[in-house]
mmCIF file of C-alpha atoms in Angstrom:
data_model
loop_
_atom_site.group_PDB
_atom_site.id
_atom_site.type_symbol
_atom_site.label_atom_id
_atom_site.label_comp_id
_atom_site.label_asym_id
_atom_site.label_seq_id
_atom_site.Cartn_x
_atom_site.Cartn_y
_atom_site.Cartn_z
ATOM 1 C CA UNK A 229 1.001 20.026 -12.769
ATOM 2 C CA UNK A 230 3.449 19.215 -15.542
ATOM 3 C CA UNK A 231 5.911 16.557 -16.559
ATOM 4 C CA UNK A 232 8.823 18.649 -17.746
ATOM 5 C CA UNK A 233 12.218 17.507 -16.423
ATOM 6 C CA UNK A 234 14.195 20.012 -14.393
ATOM 7 C CA UNK A 235 11.186 21.635 -12.737
ATOM 8 C CA UNK A 236 11.841 22.923 -9.213
ATOM 9 C CA UNK A 237 9.020 21.155 -7.369
ATOM 10 C CA UNK A 238 9.528 17.527 -8.295
ATOM 11 C CA UNK A 239 6.929 15.222 -6.754
ATOM 12 C CA UNK A 240 8.703 11.846 -6.694
ATOM 13 C CA UNK A 241 9.553 12.099 -2.939
ATOM 14 C CA UNK A 242 5.796 11.879 -2.220
ATOM 15 C CA UNK A 243 5.290 8.244 -3.338
ATOM 16 C CA UNK A 244 8.702 7.430 -1.890
ATOM 17 C CA UNK A 245 7.535 8.583 1.536
ATOM 18 C CA UNK A 246 4.085 7.008 1.026
ATOM 19 C CA UNK A 247 5.769 3.631 0.581
ATOM 20 C CA UNK A 248 8.635 3.844 3.052
ATOM 21 C CA UNK A 249 6.990 5.471 6.083
ATOM 22 C CA UNK A 250 4.373 2.729 6.733
ATOM 23 C CA UNK A 251 6.990 0.050 5.960
ATOM 24 C CA UNK A 252 9.333 1.572 8.544
ATOM 25 C CA UNK A 253 6.404 1.768 10.973
ATOM 26 C CA UNK A 254 5.660 -1.971 10.614
ATOM 27 C CA UNK A 255 9.296 -3.082 10.852
ATOM 28 C CA UNK A 256 10.016 -0.768 13.785
ATOM 29 C CA UNK A 257 6.918 -1.947 15.646
ATOM 30 C CA UNK A 258 7.944 -5.572 15.084
ATOM 31 C CA UNK A 259 11.499 -4.946 16.271
ATOM 32 C CA UNK A 260 10.397 -3.032 19.353
ATOM 33 C CA UNK A 261 7.777 -5.626 20.282
ATOM 34 C CA UNK A 262 10.441 -8.341 20.144
ATOM 35 C CA UNK A 263 12.938 -6.246 22.118
ATOM 36 C CA UNK A 264 10.348 -5.445 24.794
ATOM 37 C CA UNK A 265 9.293 -9.082 25.077
ATOM 38 C CA UNK A 266 5.746 -8.395 23.873
ATOM 39 C CA UNK A 267 6.023 -11.072 21.186
ATOM 40 C CA UNK A 268 8.436 -13.992 20.661
ATOM 41 C CA UNK A 269 11.350 -13.479 18.241
ATOM 42 C CA UNK A 270 10.450 -14.591 14.709
ATOM 43 C CA UNK A 271 10.473 -13.640 11.028
ATOM 44 C CA UNK A 272 6.856 -13.085 9.896
ATOM 45 C CA UNK A 273 7.807 -13.009 6.204
ATOM 46 C CA UNK A 274 9.023 -16.600 6.444
ATOM 47 C CA UNK A 275 6.676 -18.331 8.852
ATOM 48 C CA UNK A 276 3.718 -15.966 9.365
ATOM 49 C CA UNK A 277 4.291 -16.058 13.098
ATOM 50 C CA UNK A 278 2.560 -12.749 13.765
ATOM 51 C CA UNK A 279 0.484 -10.125 11.958
ATOM 52 C CA UNK A 280 1.393 -6.488 11.487
ATOM 53 C CA UNK A 281 -1.558 -5.587 13.689
ATOM 54 C CA UNK A 282 -0.428 -7.769 16.589
ATOM 55 C CA UNK A 283 3.170 -6.582 16.317
ATOM 56 C CA UNK A 284 1.967 -2.988 16.720
ATOM 57 C CA UNK A 285 -0.891 -3.503 19.174
ATOM 58 C CA UNK A 286 0.608 -2.661 22.577
ATOM 59 C CA UNK A 287 2.650 -0.079 24.463
ATOM 60 C CA UNK A 288 5.426 1.902 22.735
ATOM 61 C CA UNK A 289 5.251 0.021 19.395
ATOM 62 C CA UNK A 290 1.567 0.975 19.168
ATOM 63 C CA UNK A 291 2.235 4.687 19.701
ATOM 64 C CA UNK A 292 5.053 4.752 17.171
ATOM 65 C CA UNK A 293 3.140 2.715 14.603
ATOM 66 C CA UNK A 294 0.051 4.889 14.831
ATOM 67 C CA UNK A 295 2.152 8.058 14.797
ATOM 68 C CA UNK A 296 3.689 6.998 11.469
ATOM 69 C CA UNK A 297 0.749 5.242 9.811
ATOM 70 C CA UNK A 298 -1.831 7.999 10.256
ATOM 71 C CA UNK A 299 0.157 10.611 8.261
ATOM 72 C CA UNK A 300 1.036 7.836 5.798
ATOM 73 C CA UNK A 301 -2.673 7.610 4.960
ATOM 74 C CA UNK A 302 -2.585 11.227 3.800
ATOM 75 C CA UNK A 303 0.617 10.641 1.799
ATOM 76 C CA UNK A 304 -0.853 7.608 0.042
ATOM 77 C CA UNK A 305 -4.191 9.251 -0.710
ATOM 78 C CA UNK A 306 -2.413 12.289 -2.160
ATOM 79 C CA UNK A 307 -0.147 10.024 -4.211
ATOM 80 C CA UNK A 308 -3.114 8.294 -5.844
ATOM 81 C CA UNK A 309 -4.824 11.622 -6.568
ATOM 82 C CA UNK A 310 -1.677 12.975 -8.224
ATOM 83 C CA UNK A 311 -1.056 9.650 -9.964
ATOM 84 C CA UNK A 312 -4.317 10.092 -11.856
ATOM 85 C CA UNK A 313 -3.209 13.578 -12.920
ATOM 86 C CA UNK A 314 0.200 12.250 -13.986
ATOM 87 C CA UNK A 315 -1.282 9.447 -16.072
ATOM 88 C CA UNK A 316 -3.751 11.795 -17.755
ATOM 89 C CA UNK A 317 -0.892 14.162 -18.535
ATOM 90 C CA UNK A 318 0.930 11.273 -20.205
ATOM 91 C CA UNK A 319 -2.083 10.597 -22.389
ATOM 92 C CA UNK A 320 -4.138 8.246 -20.223
ATOM 93 C CA UNK A 321 -7.859 8.023 -20.961
ATOM 94 C CA UNK A 322 -9.662 10.208 -18.438
ATOM 95 C CA UNK A 323 -13.047 8.664 -19.284
ATOM 96 C CA UNK A 324 -12.071 5.102 -18.314
ATOM 97 C CA UNK A 325 -11.367 3.501 -14.955
ATOM 98 C CA UNK A 326 -8.708 6.156 -14.412
ATOM 99 C CA UNK A 327 -11.355 8.666 -13.366
ATOM 100 C CA UNK A 328 -12.085 6.530 -10.291
ATOM 101 C CA UNK A 329 -8.448 6.407 -9.162
ATOM 102 C CA UNK A 330 -8.478 9.591 -7.014
ATOM 103 C CA UNK A 331 -11.684 8.580 -5.224
ATOM 104 C CA UNK A 332 -10.525 5.050 -4.545
ATOM 105 C CA UNK A 333 -7.200 6.385 -3.284
ATOM 106 C CA UNK A 334 -8.870 8.787 -0.881
ATOM 107 C CA UNK A 335 -11.180 6.027 0.390
ATOM 108 C CA UNK A 336 -8.176 3.748 0.934
ATOM 109 C CA UNK A 337 -6.571 6.519 2.993
ATOM 110 C CA UNK A 338 -9.747 6.920 5.048
ATOM 111 C CA UNK A 339 -9.820 3.219 5.919
ATOM 112 C CA UNK A 340 -6.111 3.260 6.791
ATOM 113 C CA UNK A 341 -6.878 6.089 9.220
ATOM 114 C CA UNK A 342 -9.746 4.034 10.637
ATOM 115 C CA UNK A 343 -7.476 1.035 11.108
ATOM 116 C CA UNK A 344 -4.645 3.046 12.672
ATOM 117 C CA UNK A 345 -6.953 4.993 14.959
ATOM 118 C CA UNK A 346 -8.489 1.915 16.576
ATOM 119 C CA UNK A 347 -5.419 -0.323 16.620
ATOM 120 C CA UNK A 348 -4.759 -1.274 20.233
ATOM 121 C CA UNK A 349 -8.246 -0.405 21.481
ATOM 122 C CA UNK A 350 -10.464 -2.961 23.193
ATOM 123 C CA UNK A 351 -14.075 -3.911 22.528
ATOM 124 C CA UNK A 352 -15.984 -5.842 19.873
ATOM 125 C CA UNK A 353 -16.966 -2.725 17.913
ATOM 126 C CA UNK A 354 -13.363 -1.510 17.814
ATOM 127 C CA UNK A 355 -12.128 -4.941 16.690
ATOM 128 C CA UNK A 356 -14.713 -4.857 13.901
ATOM 129 C CA UNK A 357 -13.578 -1.380 12.810
ATOM 130 C CA UNK A 358 -9.924 -2.463 12.829
ATOM 131 C CA UNK A 359 -10.555 -5.659 10.914
ATOM 132 C CA UNK A 360 -12.678 -4.172 8.164
ATOM 133 C CA UNK A 361 -10.607 -1.018 8.086
ATOM 134 C CA UNK A 362 -7.480 -2.949 7.097
ATOM 135 C CA UNK A 363 -9.379 -5.256 4.702
ATOM 136 C CA UNK A 364 -10.931 -2.324 2.840
ATOM 137 C CA UNK A 365 -7.647 -0.426 2.885
ATOM 138 C CA UNK A 366 -5.826 -3.292 1.195
ATOM 139 C CA UNK A 367 -8.699 -3.951 -1.201
ATOM 140 C CA UNK A 368 -9.069 -0.347 -2.341
ATOM 141 C CA UNK A 369 -5.298 0.097 -2.588
ATOM 142 C CA UNK A 370 -5.140 -2.985 -4.797
ATOM 143 C CA UNK A 371 -7.783 -1.507 -7.102
ATOM 144 C CA UNK A 372 -5.663 1.652 -7.334
ATOM 145 C CA UNK A 373 -2.630 -0.463 -8.242
ATOM 146 C CA UNK A 374 -4.644 -2.289 -10.877
ATOM 147 C CA UNK A 375 -6.022 0.878 -12.490
ATOM 148 C CA UNK A 376 -2.644 2.636 -12.540
ATOM 149 C CA UNK A 377 -0.859 -0.459 -13.903
ATOM 150 C CA UNK A 378 -3.438 -0.868 -16.659
ATOM 151 C CA UNK A 379 -3.066 2.770 -17.682
ATOM 152 C CA UNK A 380 0.745 2.491 -17.715
ATOM 153 C CA UNK A 381 0.569 -0.700 -19.768
ATOM 154 C CA UNK A 382 -1.630 0.966 -22.389
ATOM 155 C CA UNK A 383 0.603 4.029 -22.519
ATOM 156 C CA UNK A 384 3.698 1.872 -22.968
ATOM 157 C CA UNK A 385 2.034 -0.241 -25.675
ATOM 158 C CA UNK A 386 1.020 2.939 -27.520
ATOM 159 C CA UNK A 387 4.618 4.243 -27.219
ATOM 160 C CA UNK A 388 3.397 7.345 -25.396
ATOM 161 C CA UNK A 389 5.799 6.728 -22.544
ATOM 162 C CA UNK A 390 9.122 4.907 -22.254
ATOM 163 C CA UNK A 391 9.492 3.233 -18.907
ATOM 164 C CA UNK A 392 12.821 2.233 -17.369
ATOM 165 C CA UNK A 393 13.420 -1.509 -16.891
ATOM 166 C CA UNK A 394 10.024 -2.273 -18.508
ATOM 167 C CA UNK A 395 8.274 -1.304 -15.316
ATOM 168 C CA UNK A 396 4.896 -1.551 -17.046
ATOM 169 C CA UNK A 397 5.337 -5.339 -17.173
ATOM 170 C CA UNK A 398 6.778 -5.578 -13.664
ATOM 171 C CA UNK A 399 3.887 -3.614 -12.166
ATOM 172 C CA UNK A 400 1.308 -5.787 -13.926
ATOM 173 C CA UNK A 401 3.204 -8.829 -12.615
ATOM 174 C CA UNK A 402 3.191 -7.360 -9.111
ATOM 175 C CA UNK A 403 -0.589 -6.954 -9.315
ATOM 176 C CA UNK A 404 -0.923 -10.563 -10.480
ATOM 177 C CA UNK A 405 1.233 -11.896 -7.645
ATOM 178 C CA UNK A 406 -0.685 -9.812 -5.094
ATOM 179 C CA UNK A 407 -3.958 -11.199 -6.436
ATOM 180 C CA UNK A 408 -2.586 -14.742 -6.275
ATOM 181 C CA UNK A 409 -1.576 -14.250 -2.637
ATOM 182 C CA UNK A 410 -5.035 -12.908 -1.819
ATOM 183 C CA UNK A 411 -6.801 -15.767 -3.605
ATOM 184 C CA UNK A 412 -4.595 -18.322 -1.873
ATOM 185 C CA UNK A 413 -5.529 -16.882 1.501
ATOM 186 C CA UNK A 414 -9.241 -16.714 0.647
ATOM 187 C CA UNK A 415 -9.576 -20.109 -1.035
ATOM 188 C CA UNK A 416 -7.060 -22.270 0.825
ATOM 189 C CA UNK A 417 -7.502 -21.089 4.416
ATOM 190 C CA UNK A 418 -11.147 -22.294 4.811
ATOM 191 C CA UNK A 419 -10.098 -25.848 3.923
ATOM 192 C CA UNK A 420 -7.272 -26.019 6.432
ATOM 193 C CA UNK A 421 -8.313 -28.002 9.466
ATOM 194 C CA UNK A 422 -5.415 -26.676 11.516
ATOM 195 C CA UNK A 423 -6.225 -23.324 13.103
ATOM 196 C CA UNK A 424 -2.537 -22.565 13.541
ATOM 197 C CA UNK A 425 -1.965 -22.908 9.786
ATOM 198 C CA UNK A 426 -4.924 -20.620 9.070
ATOM 199 C CA UNK A 427 -3.502 -18.054 11.472
ATOM 200 C CA UNK A 428 -0.074 -18.169 9.828
ATOM 201 C CA UNK A 429 -1.523 -17.953 6.319
ATOM 202 C CA UNK A 430 -3.530 -14.851 7.236
ATOM 203 C CA UNK A 431 -0.413 -13.261 8.716
ATOM 204 C CA UNK A 432 1.662 -14.038 5.638
ATOM 205 C CA UNK A 433 -1.057 -12.525 3.458
ATOM 206 C CA UNK A 434 -1.007 -9.287 5.460
ATOM 207 C CA UNK A 435 2.780 -8.924 5.331
ATOM 208 C CA UNK A 436 3.145 -9.776 1.643
ATOM 209 C CA UNK A 437 0.307 -7.534 0.496
ATOM 210 C CA UNK A 438 1.841 -4.699 2.520
ATOM 211 C CA UNK A 439 5.213 -5.471 0.921
ATOM 212 C CA UNK A 440 3.668 -5.428 -2.550
ATOM 213 C CA UNK A 441 2.051 -2.073 -1.881
ATOM 214 C CA UNK A 442 5.343 -0.657 -0.623
ATOM 215 C CA UNK A 443 7.137 -1.830 -3.758
ATOM 216 C CA UNK A 444 4.428 -0.249 -5.890
ATOM 217 C CA UNK A 445 4.867 3.159 -4.289
ATOM 218 C CA UNK A 446 8.645 2.895 -4.706
ATOM 219 C CA UNK A 447 8.146 2.089 -8.392
ATOM 220 C CA UNK A 448 5.883 5.141 -8.744
ATOM 221 C CA UNK A 449 8.589 7.280 -7.164
ATOM 222 C CA UNK A 450 11.087 5.978 -9.738
ATOM 223 C CA UNK A 451 8.678 6.663 -12.603
ATOM 224 C CA UNK A 452 7.793 10.159 -11.393
ATOM 225 C CA UNK A 453 11.492 10.980 -11.117
ATOM 226 C CA UNK A 454 12.172 9.468 -14.545
ATOM 227 C CA UNK A 455 9.407 11.535 -16.188
ATOM 228 C CA UNK A 456 10.142 14.687 -14.176
ATOM 229 C CA UNK A 457 6.595 14.865 -12.804
ATOM 230 C CA UNK A 458 6.371 18.183 -10.971
ATOM 231 C CA UNK A 459 4.089 20.882 -9.634
ATOM 232 C CA UNK A 460 4.316 24.642 -10.023
ATOM 233 C CA UNK A 461 2.686 26.146 -6.994
ATOM 234 C CA UNK A 462 1.233 29.605 -7.342
ATOM 235 C CA UNK A 463 1.403 29.414 -11.117
ATOM 236 C CA UNK A 464 -1.361 29.862 -13.583
ATOM 237 C CA UNK A 465 -0.021 26.945 -15.651
ATOM 238 C CA UNK A 466 -2.014 23.684 -15.564
#
């Protein structure tokens, strides 16, 4: 791996695909489910009317969603593994939390596979695997975001990297907003007496965390392109 601009095998399309493919899968599943009459027409980002899981649970939307999400797990895991290499190449501290980034990223990919594999299946055990698969996927992905953002912040503060549009601050802010959304769902929902409100809050949480993760991968794609992060396959260079 290297970070020299102009290299032939630029890697920025990897995080771009890792962010866009699952986003397209969710939106396409929602659109198809509405068109096929499987769910009522609504905007889940505004009113939390339905979860990503329910929008992609049945028939054709389920097949398309799973067909896109399962390879997305590989793309995202690979992105986090290479992100650790990129940050170390920029001068990140390999002995800190950064050393856990590849492992957490791979685990997040594993739980996304678990979630996608059992989405649409029936049975209590399968529901348990789906539920905890998506919870652990989001949780581990958030830890990856946090570690990478912290490393970028330190690199920017030490003037080891110049980021466009002060993305170091924006990514830390994105992590903070994502945490706030998660805390709101965890702390507010139990005190709501209305089950419908709880349901909508959980749905909003799922959509907005997924949106935050998508934006994070798109930001990584921008940064990798800006720094010329690349790979030289078949080369003896590191």
